[in-house]
Coordinates of C-alpha atoms in Angstrom, one line a residue:
Chain J
M9 CA 93.5 59.7 25.9
S10 CA 92.3 56.6 28.1
E11 CA 94.3 57.9 31.1
M12 CA 92.7 61.2 31.0
R13 CA 89.2 59.7 31.0
D14 CA 90.2 57.5 34.0
S15 CA 91.0 60.7 36.1
V16 CA 87.4 62.1 35.9
V17 CA 85.9 59.2 37.8
R18 CA 83.7 61.0 40.3
P19 CA 84.6 61.0 43.8
P20 CA 82.3 58.4 46.0
T21 CA 80.6 61.0 47.7
L22 CA 78.7 62.1 44.6
A23 CA 77.3 58.6 44.4
Q24 CA 75.2 59.7 47.5
A25 CA 74.3 63.0 46.3
G26 CA 71.3 61.7 44.4
V27 CA 70.5 60.8 40.9
E28 CA 69.9 64.6 39.9
A29 CA 73.1 65.8 40.7
E30 CA 74.8 63.0 38.9
Q31 CA 72.7 63.8 35.9
E32 CA 73.9 67.3 35.8
E33 CA 77.5 66.3 36.4
D34 CA 76.9 63.9 33.1
E35 CA 75.5 66.8 31.3
R36 CA 78.5 69.1 32.1
Q37 CA 80.8 66.6 31.0
R38 CA 79.2 66.1 27.5
H39 CA 79.4 69.7 27.0
L40 CA 82.8 70.7 28.7
P41 CA 85.8 69.2 27.3
T42 CA 87.8 66.7 29.7
W43 CA 90.8 68.9 29.8
F44 CA 88.8 71.8 30.9
L45 CA 87.3 69.9 33.9
I46 CA 90.7 68.7 35.1
L47 CA 91.9 72.4 34.9
W48 CA 88.8 73.3 36.8
R49 CA 89.1 70.6 39.4
N50 CA 92.6 72.1 40.2
M51 CA 92.2 74.9 42.8
R52 CA 95.5 76.3 41.5
S53 CA 94.6 76.3 38.0
R54 CA 91.1 77.5 38.7
F55 CA 92.6 80.7 40.7
G56 CA 94.9 81.4 37.8
M57 CA 92.3 81.5 35.0
F58 CA 90.1 83.8 36.9
L59 CA 93.6 85.9 37.4
L60 CA 94.1 85.6 33.8
L61 CA 90.7 86.7 32.9
A62 CA 90.9 89.8 35.2
F63 CA 93.9 90.9 33.1
I64 CA 92.4 90.2 29.9
L65 CA 89.4 92.5 31.0
V66 CA 91.7 95.0 32.1
A67 CA 93.3 95.1 28.8
I68 CA 90.3 95.2 26.6
F69 CA 88.5 97.9 28.9
A70 CA 91.8 99.9 29.4
P71 CA 90.2 103.1 27.9
L72 CA 87.1 102.8 30.2
L73 CA 89.3 101.9 33.4
A74 CA 92.2 104.4 33.0
P75 CA 91.7 107.7 34.6
Y76 CA 93.5 109.5 32.0
N77 CA 95.0 109.2 28.5
P78 CA 98.3 107.4 29.1
R79 CA 100.3 109.7 26.8
D80 CA 98.6 113.0 28.3
N81 CA 101.5 114.7 29.8
T82 CA 100.0 117.9 30.7
F83 CA 100.2 117.0 34.6
M84 CA 102.9 118.3 37.0
P85 CA 105.9 116.0 36.4
T86 CA 107.2 113.6 39.2
Q87 CA 104.3 113.9 41.5
L88 CA 104.2 111.4 44.4
P89 CA 101.0 109.5 44.7
S90 CA 97.8 111.6 45.4
T91 CA 94.0 111.3 45.0
A92 CA 94.3 112.8 41.4
H93 CA 97.1 110.5 40.5
W94 CA 96.9 107.2 42.7
L95 CA 100.5 106.1 41.6
G96 CA 102.0 109.6 40.9
T97 CA 103.2 111.1 37.6
T98 CA 106.1 110.4 35.4
Q99 CA 109.2 112.7 34.8
S100 CA 107.2 113.9 31.7
G101 CA 103.8 114.4 33.5
E102 CA 101.9 111.3 32.6
D103 CA 99.7 109.3 35.0
V104 CA 101.4 106.5 36.1
L105 CA 98.2 104.4 36.9
S106 CA 96.6 104.8 33.4
Q107 CA 100.0 103.7 31.9
L108 CA 99.8 100.7 34.0
I109 CA 96.5 99.8 32.9
Y110 CA 97.4 100.1 29.3
G111 CA 100.6 98.3 29.8
A112 CA 98.5 95.0 30.1
R113 CA 97.5 95.3 26.5
T114 CA 101.5 95.1 25.6
S115 CA 102.3 92.1 27.7
L116 CA 99.3 90.3 26.6
L117 CA 99.9 91.1 22.9
V118 CA 103.6 90.1 23.4
G119 CA 102.4 86.9 25.2
I120 CA 99.9 85.9 22.8
L121 CA 101.7 86.5 19.6
A122 CA 105.5 85.7 20.5
G123 CA 104.3 82.5 22.4
A124 CA 102.2 81.5 19.4
G125 CA 105.1 81.9 17.1
A126 CA 107.7 80.1 19.5
T127 CA 105.1 77.2 19.9
L128 CA 104.5 76.8 16.1
I129 CA 108.1 76.9 15.2
G130 CA 108.9 74.4 18.1
L131 CA 105.8 72.2 17.0
V132 CA 107.0 72.2 13.4
I133 CA 110.7 71.2 14.2
G134 CA 109.6 68.8 17.0
L135 CA 107.4 66.9 15.0
I136 CA 109.7 66.5 12.0
A137 CA 112.6 65.5 13.8
G138 CA 110.6 62.9 16.0
Y139 CA 108.8 61.7 13.0
V140 CA 111.2 61.4 10.3
G141 CA 114.0 60.2 12.5
G142 CA 117.5 59.4 11.3
L143 CA 119.9 62.1 10.0
T144 CA 117.1 64.8 9.8
D145 CA 116.4 64.1 13.6
E146 CA 120.2 64.3 14.4
I147 CA 120.5 67.6 12.6
L148 CA 117.4 69.2 13.9
S149 CA 118.1 67.8 17.5
F150 CA 121.4 69.5 17.2
F151 CA 120.0 72.7 16.6
I152 CA 117.4 72.4 19.5
N153 CA 120.2 71.5 21.9
L154 CA 122.3 74.4 20.6
A155 CA 119.4 77.0 21.0
L156 CA 118.6 75.6 24.4
V157 CA 122.3 76.2 25.8
I158 CA 122.9 79.5 24.3
P159 CA 121.9 82.1 27.0
A160 CA 118.7 83.4 25.9
L161 CA 118.7 87.1 27.2
P162 CA 122.2 88.1 26.1
L163 CA 121.7 86.5 22.6
M164 CA 118.2 88.5 22.4
I165 CA 120.0 91.7 23.6
V166 CA 122.7 91.2 20.9
I167 CA 120.2 90.6 18.0
A168 CA 117.9 93.7 19.2
A169 CA 121.0 95.8 19.6
Y170 CA 121.9 95.3 16.0
S171 CA 118.4 95.9 14.5
P172 CA 118.3 98.7 12.1
V173 CA 114.8 99.4 13.5
K174 CA 113.3 99.6 16.9
G175 CA 110.1 98.7 18.2
I176 CA 107.8 96.2 19.7
W177 CA 107.5 94.0 16.6
V178 CA 111.3 93.6 16.4
I179 CA 111.0 92.4 20.2
I180 CA 108.3 89.9 19.3
I181 CA 110.3 88.5 16.5
V182 CA 113.6 88.3 18.5
I183 CA 111.7 86.4 21.2
I184 CA 110.3 84.0 18.6
V185 CA 113.7 83.4 17.1
T186 CA 115.3 82.5 20.4
G187 CA 112.4 81.0 22.2
W188 CA 111.2 77.9 20.3
A189 CA 113.6 75.2 21.4
W190 CA 112.2 74.1 24.7
G191 CA 108.9 73.3 23.2
A192 CA 110.7 71.7 20.0
R193 CA 112.5 69.2 22.5
V194 CA 109.4 68.2 24.6
K195 CA 107.4 67.5 21.4
R196 CA 110.1 65.7 19.6
A197 CA 110.3 63.4 22.8
Q198 CA 106.6 62.9 22.6
M199 CA 106.6 62.2 19.0
V200 CA 109.2 59.6 19.3
T201 CA 107.1 57.7 21.8
L202 CA 103.7 58.2 20.0
R203 CA 105.5 56.9 16.6
E204 CA 106.0 53.5 18.0
R205 CA 102.2 52.9 18.9
D206 CA 100.2 50.3 17.0
Y207 CA 97.6 52.7 15.8
I208 CA 100.1 55.1 14.0
T209 CA 101.6 51.7 12.2
A210 CA 98.2 50.5 11.4
A211 CA 97.7 54.0 9.8
V212 CA 101.1 53.9 7.9
F213 CA 100.0 50.4 6.6
A214 CA 96.5 51.7 5.6
G215 CA 98.3 54.0 3.4
D216 CA 97.5 57.3 5.2
S217 CA 99.6 60.3 4.0
M218 CA 102.1 61.6 6.3
P219 CA 100.2 64.9 6.9
R220 CA 97.1 63.1 7.6
I221 CA 98.9 60.8 10.2
V222 CA 100.4 63.8 11.9
F223 CA 97.4 66.2 12.1
R224 CA 94.6 63.6 12.6
E225 CA 96.3 60.7 14.4
I226 CA 99.4 62.3 16.5
L227 CA 98.5 66.2 17.1
P228 CA 95.2 65.4 19.0
N229 CA 97.2 63.2 21.3
M230 CA 99.6 65.9 22.1
M231 CA 97.1 68.9 22.7
S232 CA 98.0 69.2 26.5
L233 CA 101.5 69.3 25.9
V234 CA 101.1 72.0 22.9
I235 CA 99.0 74.0 25.4
A236 CA 101.5 73.6 28.3
A237 CA 104.2 74.7 25.7
Y238 CA 102.2 77.6 24.6
I239 CA 101.6 78.8 28.1
G240 CA 105.1 78.5 29.0
A241 CA 106.5 80.2 26.0
A242 CA 103.8 83.0 26.5
S243 CA 105.1 83.6 30.0
A244 CA 108.7 83.5 29.0
A245 CA 107.9 85.9 26.2
I246 CA 106.1 88.5 28.4
G247 CA 109.2 88.3 30.8
A248 CA 111.5 88.8 28.2
E249 CA 110.0 91.8 26.5
A250 CA 109.9 93.6 30.0
S251 CA 113.6 92.8 30.6
L252 CA 114.5 94.0 27.0
E253 CA 112.5 97.1 27.4
F254 CA 114.0 97.7 30.8
I255 CA 117.6 97.3 29.4
G256 CA 116.5 99.9 26.7
V257 CA 117.0 97.7 23.6
G258 CA 113.4 98.0 22.8
D259 CA 111.4 101.2 22.1
P260 CA 111.0 103.4 24.8
T261 CA 107.9 105.2 23.4
V262 CA 105.8 102.0 23.8
I263 CA 103.6 102.0 26.6
S264 CA 104.4 98.5 28.5
W265 CA 105.5 97.5 32.0
G266 CA 109.0 97.3 31.0
T267 CA 109.2 100.6 29.4
M268 CA 107.8 102.2 32.6
S269 CA 110.3 100.6 34.7
Y270 CA 112.9 101.8 32.2
W271 CA 111.9 105.4 32.6
A272 CA 111.2 105.1 36.2
N273 CA 114.8 103.7 36.8
N274 CA 116.3 106.5 34.3
S275 CA 114.7 109.3 35.7
G276 CA 115.6 108.6 39.4
A277 CA 112.3 107.5 40.6
L278 CA 114.0 105.8 43.7
L279 CA 115.8 109.1 44.7
T280 CA 112.6 111.2 44.5
G281 CA 110.8 108.6 46.6
Q282 CA 108.4 107.3 43.8
W283 CA 108.9 103.7 44.5
L284 CA 105.4 102.9 43.6
W285 CA 106.2 104.0 40.0
I286 CA 108.8 101.0 40.0
A287 CA 106.9 98.6 42.3
A288 CA 103.7 98.5 40.2
P289 CA 104.7 97.5 36.8
G290 CA 107.1 94.9 38.2
L291 CA 104.3 93.4 40.1
A292 CA 101.7 93.4 37.7
L293 CA 104.2 91.5 35.7
A294 CA 104.7 89.2 38.4
L295 CA 100.9 88.6 38.7
L296 CA 100.4 88.1 35.1
I297 CA 103.0 85.3 34.8
T298 CA 101.9 83.8 38.0
S299 CA 98.3 83.4 36.7
L300 CA 99.8 81.6 33.6
A301 CA 102.1 79.4 35.8
L302 CA 99.0 78.6 38.1
I303 CA 97.2 77.4 35.1
N304 CA 100.2 75.1 33.9
F305 CA 99.8 73.4 37.2
G306 CA 96.5 72.0 36.0
I307 CA 98.0 71.3 32.6
D308 CA 101.0 69.3 34.1
A309 CA 98.1 67.3 35.8
L310 CA 96.6 66.5 32.5
S311 CA 99.8 64.8 31.1
N312 CA 101.0 63.6 34.5
P313 CA 98.3 61.9 36.5
K314 CA 100.7 61.4 39.5
L315 CA 100.6 65.2 39.9
R316 CA 96.6 65.5 40.1
E317 CA 94.9 66.7 43.2
E318 CA 93.0 63.9 44.9
Chain E
M17 CA 132.4 55.4 25.9
V18 CA 130.2 56.1 23.3
Y19 CA 128.1 58.6 25.3
F20 CA 131.4 60.6 26.3
L21 CA 132.5 60.7 22.7
R22 CA 129.1 62.0 21.5
R23 CA 129.2 64.6 24.3
I24 CA 132.7 65.8 23.3
A25 CA 131.7 66.0 19.7
F26 CA 128.5 67.9 20.6
F27 CA 130.8 70.3 22.6
I28 CA 133.1 70.9 19.8
V29 CA 130.4 71.5 17.3
T30 CA 128.3 73.8 19.6
L31 CA 131.5 75.8 20.3
W32 CA 132.0 76.2 16.5
A33 CA 128.4 77.2 16.1
A34 CA 128.5 79.7 18.9
I35 CA 131.6 81.3 17.4
T36 CA 129.8 81.3 13.9
L37 CA 126.5 82.8 15.3
N38 CA 128.7 85.5 16.9
F39 CA 130.0 86.3 13.4
I40 CA 126.7 86.2 11.7
I41 CA 124.4 88.4 14.0
P42 CA 126.1 91.8 13.1
R43 CA 126.2 90.8 9.5
I44 CA 122.7 89.5 8.9
Q45 CA 121.0 92.6 9.7
G46 CA 122.3 95.3 7.3
G47 CA 123.5 98.6 8.5
D48 CA 127.2 99.1 8.8
P49 CA 128.4 99.2 12.4
A50 CA 132.0 99.3 11.7
Q51 CA 131.5 102.5 9.7
A52 CA 129.7 104.1 12.5
I53 CA 132.4 103.1 14.8
V54 CA 135.3 104.3 12.6
Q55 CA 133.5 107.7 12.3
S56 CA 132.9 108.0 16.0
F57 CA 136.5 107.5 16.6
A58 CA 136.9 110.4 14.1
G59 CA 134.3 112.4 15.8
Q60 CA 135.9 112.2 19.3
G61 CA 138.8 114.1 17.8
Q62 CA 141.1 111.0 18.3
G63 CA 143.4 110.1 15.6
V64 CA 142.2 107.0 13.9
D65 CA 145.0 104.4 14.3
P66 CA 145.0 101.8 11.2
A67 CA 145.4 99.1 13.5
Q68 CA 142.4 100.0 15.4
V69 CA 140.2 100.2 12.3
Q70 CA 141.6 96.8 11.4
A71 CA 140.6 95.5 14.8
V72 CA 137.1 96.8 14.0
R73 CA 137.1 95.3 10.6
L74 CA 138.1 91.9 11.9
M75 CA 135.3 92.1 14.5
L76 CA 132.6 93.4 12.4
G77 CA 133.8 93.2 8.7
I78 CA 133.7 95.8 6.1
P79 CA 130.6 95.1 3.4
N80 CA 132.7 95.3 0.4
E81 CA 135.1 92.6 1.4
N82 CA 134.4 89.0 0.6
L83 CA 132.3 87.3 3.2
F84 CA 134.2 84.1 3.3
Q85 CA 137.6 85.9 3.6
Q86 CA 136.1 88.0 6.6
Y87 CA 135.2 84.6 8.3
I88 CA 138.6 83.3 7.8
D89 CA 140.2 86.3 9.3
Y90 CA 137.6 86.4 12.0
L91 CA 138.4 82.8 13.1
K92 CA 142.2 83.7 13.0
A93 CA 141.9 86.7 15.2
I94 CA 139.8 84.4 17.7
G95 CA 142.6 81.8 17.6
H96 CA 145.0 84.3 18.5
G97 CA 143.0 85.7 21.2
Q98 CA 142.7 88.9 19.5
F99 CA 139.1 90.6 20.2
G100 CA 140.2 94.1 19.2
L101 CA 140.0 97.4 21.1
S102 CA 137.2 98.7 23.0
Y103 CA 135.9 101.9 21.7
T104 CA 134.6 103.2 25.0
Y105 CA 137.5 102.3 27.0
F106 CA 140.2 103.2 24.2
P107 CA 143.1 102.4 24.2
Y108 CA 142.4 99.3 26.3
T109 CA 141.7 96.1 24.8
V110 CA 138.3 94.3 24.9
T111 CA 140.2 91.4 26.6
H112 CA 141.6 93.8 29.2
M113 CA 138.3 95.0 30.2
I114 CA 136.6 91.8 30.4
L115 CA 139.4 90.1 32.6
Q116 CA 139.0 92.8 35.0
A117 CA 135.3 92.2 35.2
L118 CA 135.3 88.5 35.0
P119 CA 136.2 87.7 38.6
W120 CA 133.4 89.7 40.0
T121 CA 130.7 88.0 38.1
L122 CA 132.2 84.6 38.5
V123 CA 132.0 84.9 42.5
L124 CA 128.6 86.6 42.3
I125 CA 127.1 84.1 39.9
G126 CA 128.9 81.0 41.4
V127 CA 127.8 81.8 45.1
T128 CA 124.2 82.6 44.2
H129 CA 123.6 79.8 41.8
I130 CA 125.0 77.1 44.2
L131 CA 123.1 78.5 47.0
S132 CA 120.1 78.7 45.1
F133 CA 120.5 75.1 44.0
F134 CA 120.7 73.7 47.5
I135 CA 118.0 76.0 49.1
G136 CA 115.7 75.0 46.3
T137 CA 116.5 71.3 46.3
A138 CA 116.1 71.0 49.8
V139 CA 112.8 72.9 49.9
G140 CA 111.6 70.9 47.0
A141 CA 112.7 67.7 48.5
W142 CA 110.8 68.5 51.7
A143 CA 107.7 69.7 50.0
A144 CA 107.4 66.3 47.9
W145 CA 108.0 64.5 51.1
R146 CA 105.0 66.4 52.8
R147 CA 103.0 66.4 49.6
N148 CA 99.7 68.1 49.7
Q149 CA 100.3 69.3 53.5
L150 CA 100.5 72.8 54.7
F151 CA 104.5 73.0 54.0
D152 CA 103.9 71.9 50.3
S153 CA 101.0 74.0 49.5
L154 CA 102.8 77.1 51.1
A155 CA 106.1 76.2 49.5
T156 CA 104.5 75.6 46.0
S157 CA 102.4 78.8 46.2
I158 CA 105.3 81.1 47.5
S159 CA 107.6 80.0 45.0
T160 CA 105.3 80.2 42.2
F161 CA 105.0 83.8 42.7
L162 CA 108.4 84.6 43.7
G163 CA 109.8 83.0 40.9
T164 CA 108.0 85.3 38.3
L165 CA 109.3 88.4 39.9
P166 CA 111.5 90.3 37.3
F167 CA 115.3 90.5 38.4
F168 CA 114.9 94.3 37.7
W169 CA 112.2 94.3 40.3
T170 CA 113.7 92.6 43.0
G171 CA 116.9 94.3 42.4
L172 CA 115.3 98.0 42.5
M173 CA 113.3 97.2 45.5
L174 CA 116.0 96.1 47.4
L175 CA 118.1 99.1 46.5
Y176 CA 115.3 101.3 47.6
F177 CA 114.2 99.7 50.8
L178 CA 117.5 98.2 52.2
A179 CA 120.1 100.7 50.7
F180 CA 118.3 104.0 50.3
K181 CA 115.7 104.1 53.0
L182 CA 117.2 101.8 55.8
G183 CA 121.0 102.4 54.9
W184 CA 121.7 99.0 55.8
F185 CA 124.0 98.1 52.8
P186 CA 126.0 100.2 50.2
D187 CA 123.8 101.3 47.4
S188 CA 126.4 101.0 44.5
G189 CA 129.9 99.5 43.6
G190 CA 131.9 96.5 44.3
Y191 CA 134.0 97.9 47.0
S192 CA 134.7 101.1 48.9
G193 CA 136.7 103.8 47.3
H194 CA 139.3 103.7 50.1
E195 CA 140.0 100.1 49.7
S196 CA 142.4 98.9 46.8
I197 CA 142.1 95.4 45.3
A198 CA 144.0 93.2 47.1
F199 CA 144.0 89.6 48.8
S200 CA 143.5 91.1 52.2
F201 CA 140.9 90.5 54.9
S202 CA 139.6 94.1 54.8
F203 CA 139.0 94.2 51.2
L204 CA 137.5 90.8 51.0
K205 CA 135.2 91.7 53.9
D206 CA 134.3 95.2 52.1
A207 CA 133.7 93.2 48.8
A208 CA 131.6 90.8 50.5
Y209 CA 129.4 93.7 52.2
H210 CA 128.7 95.2 48.6
A211 CA 127.8 91.8 47.0
I212 CA 125.3 91.1 49.6
L213 CA 122.3 93.1 47.8
P214 CA 123.1 92.0 44.3
A215 CA 123.2 88.5 45.6
L216 CA 119.9 88.8 47.2
A217 CA 118.3 90.1 44.2
L218 CA 119.5 87.1 42.5
L219 CA 118.6 84.8 45.2
I220 CA 114.8 85.7 45.7
T221 CA 114.2 84.1 42.4
G222 CA 117.0 81.9 42.0
P223 CA 115.8 78.7 44.2
M224 CA 112.1 78.7 42.8
G225 CA 112.7 76.7 39.8
W226 CA 114.8 74.2 41.8
I227 CA 111.9 73.8 44.2
M228 CA 109.3 72.8 41.7
G229 CA 111.6 70.8 39.6
M230 CA 112.7 68.7 42.4
R231 CA 109.3 68.6 44.0
N232 CA 107.7 67.0 40.9
N233 CA 110.7 64.6 40.1
M234 CA 110.7 63.2 43.8
I235 CA 106.6 62.8 43.7
Q236 CA 107.4 60.7 40.5
I237 CA 110.0 58.5 42.1
L238 CA 108.2 58.2 45.3
G239 CA 105.3 56.6 43.3
D240 CA 107.7 54.2 41.6
D241 CA 107.7 50.5 42.1
Y242 CA 111.1 50.3 43.6
T243 CA 110.1 52.9 46.3
R244 CA 107.1 50.9 47.1
L245 CA 109.3 47.8 47.6
A246 CA 111.4 49.7 49.9
R247 CA 108.3 50.6 52.0
A248 CA 107.2 46.9 51.8
K249 CA 110.6 45.8 53.1
G250 CA 110.1 48.2 56.1
L251 CA 113.0 50.4 55.5
S252 CA 113.0 53.6 57.8
E253 CA 111.2 56.7 56.4
A254 CA 114.3 58.6 56.4
R255 CA 116.2 56.2 54.5
I256 CA 113.4 56.1 51.8
A257 CA 113.3 59.8 51.5
M258 CA 117.1 60.4 51.2
M259 CA 118.3 57.4 49.5
Y260 CA 115.4 56.4 47.3
G261 CA 113.6 59.6 46.8
A262 CA 116.1 62.6 46.9
R263 CA 119.1 60.7 45.5
N264 CA 117.3 59.8 42.3
A265 CA 115.3 63.0 41.8
I266 CA 118.5 65.3 41.9
L267 CA 120.1 63.4 39.0
P268 CA 118.2 65.5 36.3
N269 CA 119.1 68.8 38.2
V270 CA 122.4 68.2 37.5
T271 CA 122.2 69.0 33.7
A272 CA 119.5 71.6 34.6
F273 CA 122.1 73.2 36.9
A274 CA 124.2 74.0 33.8
I275 CA 121.5 75.1 31.4
S276 CA 120.1 77.5 33.9
L277 CA 123.4 79.0 34.3
G278 CA 122.4 80.9 30.9
G279 CA 119.3 82.4 32.8
I280 CA 121.1 83.5 36.0
M281 CA 123.7 85.3 33.7
G282 CA 120.8 87.3 32.1
G283 CA 119.7 88.0 35.5
S284 CA 123.2 89.4 36.5
I285 CA 123.3 91.7 33.4
I286 CA 120.3 93.5 35.0
V287 CA 121.2 93.2 38.5
E288 CA 125.0 94.4 38.1
Q289 CA 123.6 97.4 36.3
I290 CA 121.2 98.4 39.0
F291 CA 124.0 98.1 41.9
N292 CA 126.6 99.6 39.6
Y293 CA 128.5 96.2 40.3
P294 CA 131.9 95.9 38.5
G295 CA 131.2 92.7 36.7
M296 CA 130.6 91.4 33.1
G297 CA 126.8 92.1 33.4
R298 CA 127.4 95.9 33.8
L299 CA 130.0 95.8 31.2
F300 CA 127.6 94.2 28.8
F301 CA 124.8 96.4 29.6
E302 CA 127.2 99.6 29.0
S303 CA 128.5 98.3 25.9
I304 CA 125.0 98.1 24.4
G305 CA 124.3 101.8 25.4
N306 CA 127.5 103.1 24.2
H307 CA 127.2 100.9 20.8
D308 CA 130.3 99.4 21.6
Y309 CA 130.2 96.5 19.3
P310 CA 133.5 94.9 19.6
L311 CA 133.2 94.8 23.5
M312 CA 129.5 93.7 23.4
Q313 CA 130.2 90.8 21.0
T314 CA 133.2 89.6 22.7
I315 CA 131.4 89.7 26.0
F316 CA 128.6 87.6 24.3
L317 CA 131.0 85.0 23.1
F318 CA 132.6 84.7 26.5
I319 CA 129.1 84.2 28.0
T320 CA 128.2 81.7 25.5
V321 CA 131.4 79.6 25.6
G322 CA 131.3 79.6 29.4
V323 CA 127.9 78.4 29.5
L324 CA 128.7 75.7 26.8
T325 CA 131.8 74.5 28.8
A326 CA 129.7 74.5 31.9
N327 CA 127.0 72.3 30.0
F328 CA 129.7 70.0 28.7
L329 CA 131.2 69.4 32.3
A330 CA 127.7 68.8 33.7
D331 CA 127.0 66.2 30.7
M332 CA 130.3 64.4 31.6
L333 CA 129.4 64.4 35.3
Y334 CA 125.9 63.1 34.4
G335 CA 127.5 60.3 32.4
V336 CA 129.8 59.1 35.6
L337 CA 126.8 59.7 37.9
D338 CA 124.1 57.7 36.0
P339 CA 125.2 54.4 34.5
R340 CA 122.0 54.3 32.4
V341 CA 123.0 57.3 30.3
R342 CA 126.5 55.7 29.4
R343 CA 124.9 52.4 28.4
G344 CA 121.9 53.7 26.5
G345 CA 124.1 55.8 24.3
R346 CA 121.8 58.9 24.7

């Protein structure tokens, strides 16, 4: 934590900017947590936060923003872009733009839930392995390494293909089950170094219980790591959902950027010249994941002062 | 030595775990794929060969049978290299289909993965060396965005613009119909021409992870004490960049090279399907669509074992390259 405070040393120019500005700055620092200030100062993560906010707003206000109901299939099918349908219509006569806007909901939902699930499992396994050590650590580390080397997408495909039910929830569960290992590995490593610190030894001697030590002493010191892992897991989940839907092992009736690409590809959008139908959802996906990656630039800087921008 | 023994033990246990996982997945989720397959054989009007049913049973098991016995039979079948019959490509065996597709994917993935590694590492090293300058900001910003593009997007866009619209490259297949597969110059030229677009689709996103990884490693190392000492000693800039920075920063990427093979394999499933490329990825994709479970599972096993072996070799190489790992135990 002390490292993090050091970094918010104000630039020398601020000292000349008058007492008033300095007080204001102090005021802001008291109200905003340090991590937020570091993120805000990093231009990349500031841009990423605005971009992510834009996607969240689109998802929330989708009914107001979308020109039509995304399932309304009463239009002429396979139309090229026009003023009535900016991105054209699908093979069954739905408005592509409206589907694109509603698709943000699915991607964000998957990112939030699957990211949280994978982070939680990774956190629990990583903390136990790192804290308990010994044989437990050996066994858990084996499972972490195993899950890391088994190719994720083929594994997800096989599990999803055997699933007797189809749907977005199956996809979310599959992503959680296959995507926790990276976070677990990072947290285990952090736990191992934290466990040796003096204040933890002091807490052990003071007779604190294990949950208290883990939740009150250790977890607050790895928050930046947990947030970074969460953002990483959410990006991976969003990308995986789209890929699985594109391959067709998901539920093709869900409105998502992955199913849009699936239908566009399978109804010959490229042959009819409707390339925007394919370009738009993939691009939206890339922009959403980019916004998360940009935020993670700032979070990397939280845990690694050498990467901070001067 | 302890390091190498540990890695060998880990490899053997992961191999066993992967084979067992392949056994468990179809059985854990209920339903009866074996029954469905046997029925669809009969549905197609083909005679049901008892050997065929037996093969399906070995791969997928019949619920009434003792699970432990099923597992033993499964291990025996794998030990003998018997993976059963593909039911889409009946009467060919699964192994026959996979061996036909394997070379295409090996070449496609091998070339693109190695190219990605070198391009990304070079760009990343240069960005770290010119940290916070124009090249660095451009390289990190562009690679952040390009790296997030989904494989299906890059594949479909290349297909539309470079194959359909401009007609510069063939839009599907691994070689032209008039060529026959042979080790001849004209065939290799034709195959390379067909491989350009699929390779490009993988190469657009491929180097991006390496750029960031290499850049961050190298920034770390350029700030370390021994690099500062090198500066203080007055060594040339080129020597510091190459022998101190890049040389040490590239080490962690050796293991990353093998781990990321799994990712590019996932990409090739999608890209091969888009370009109708005759490799393992397309075969896997088709086996899913056709519910050809024996084929699907065997391909999954091949992919997993391939990636595990690559990781094992990378770990071994890492031990040779970095004495710290050998001595430190782990």
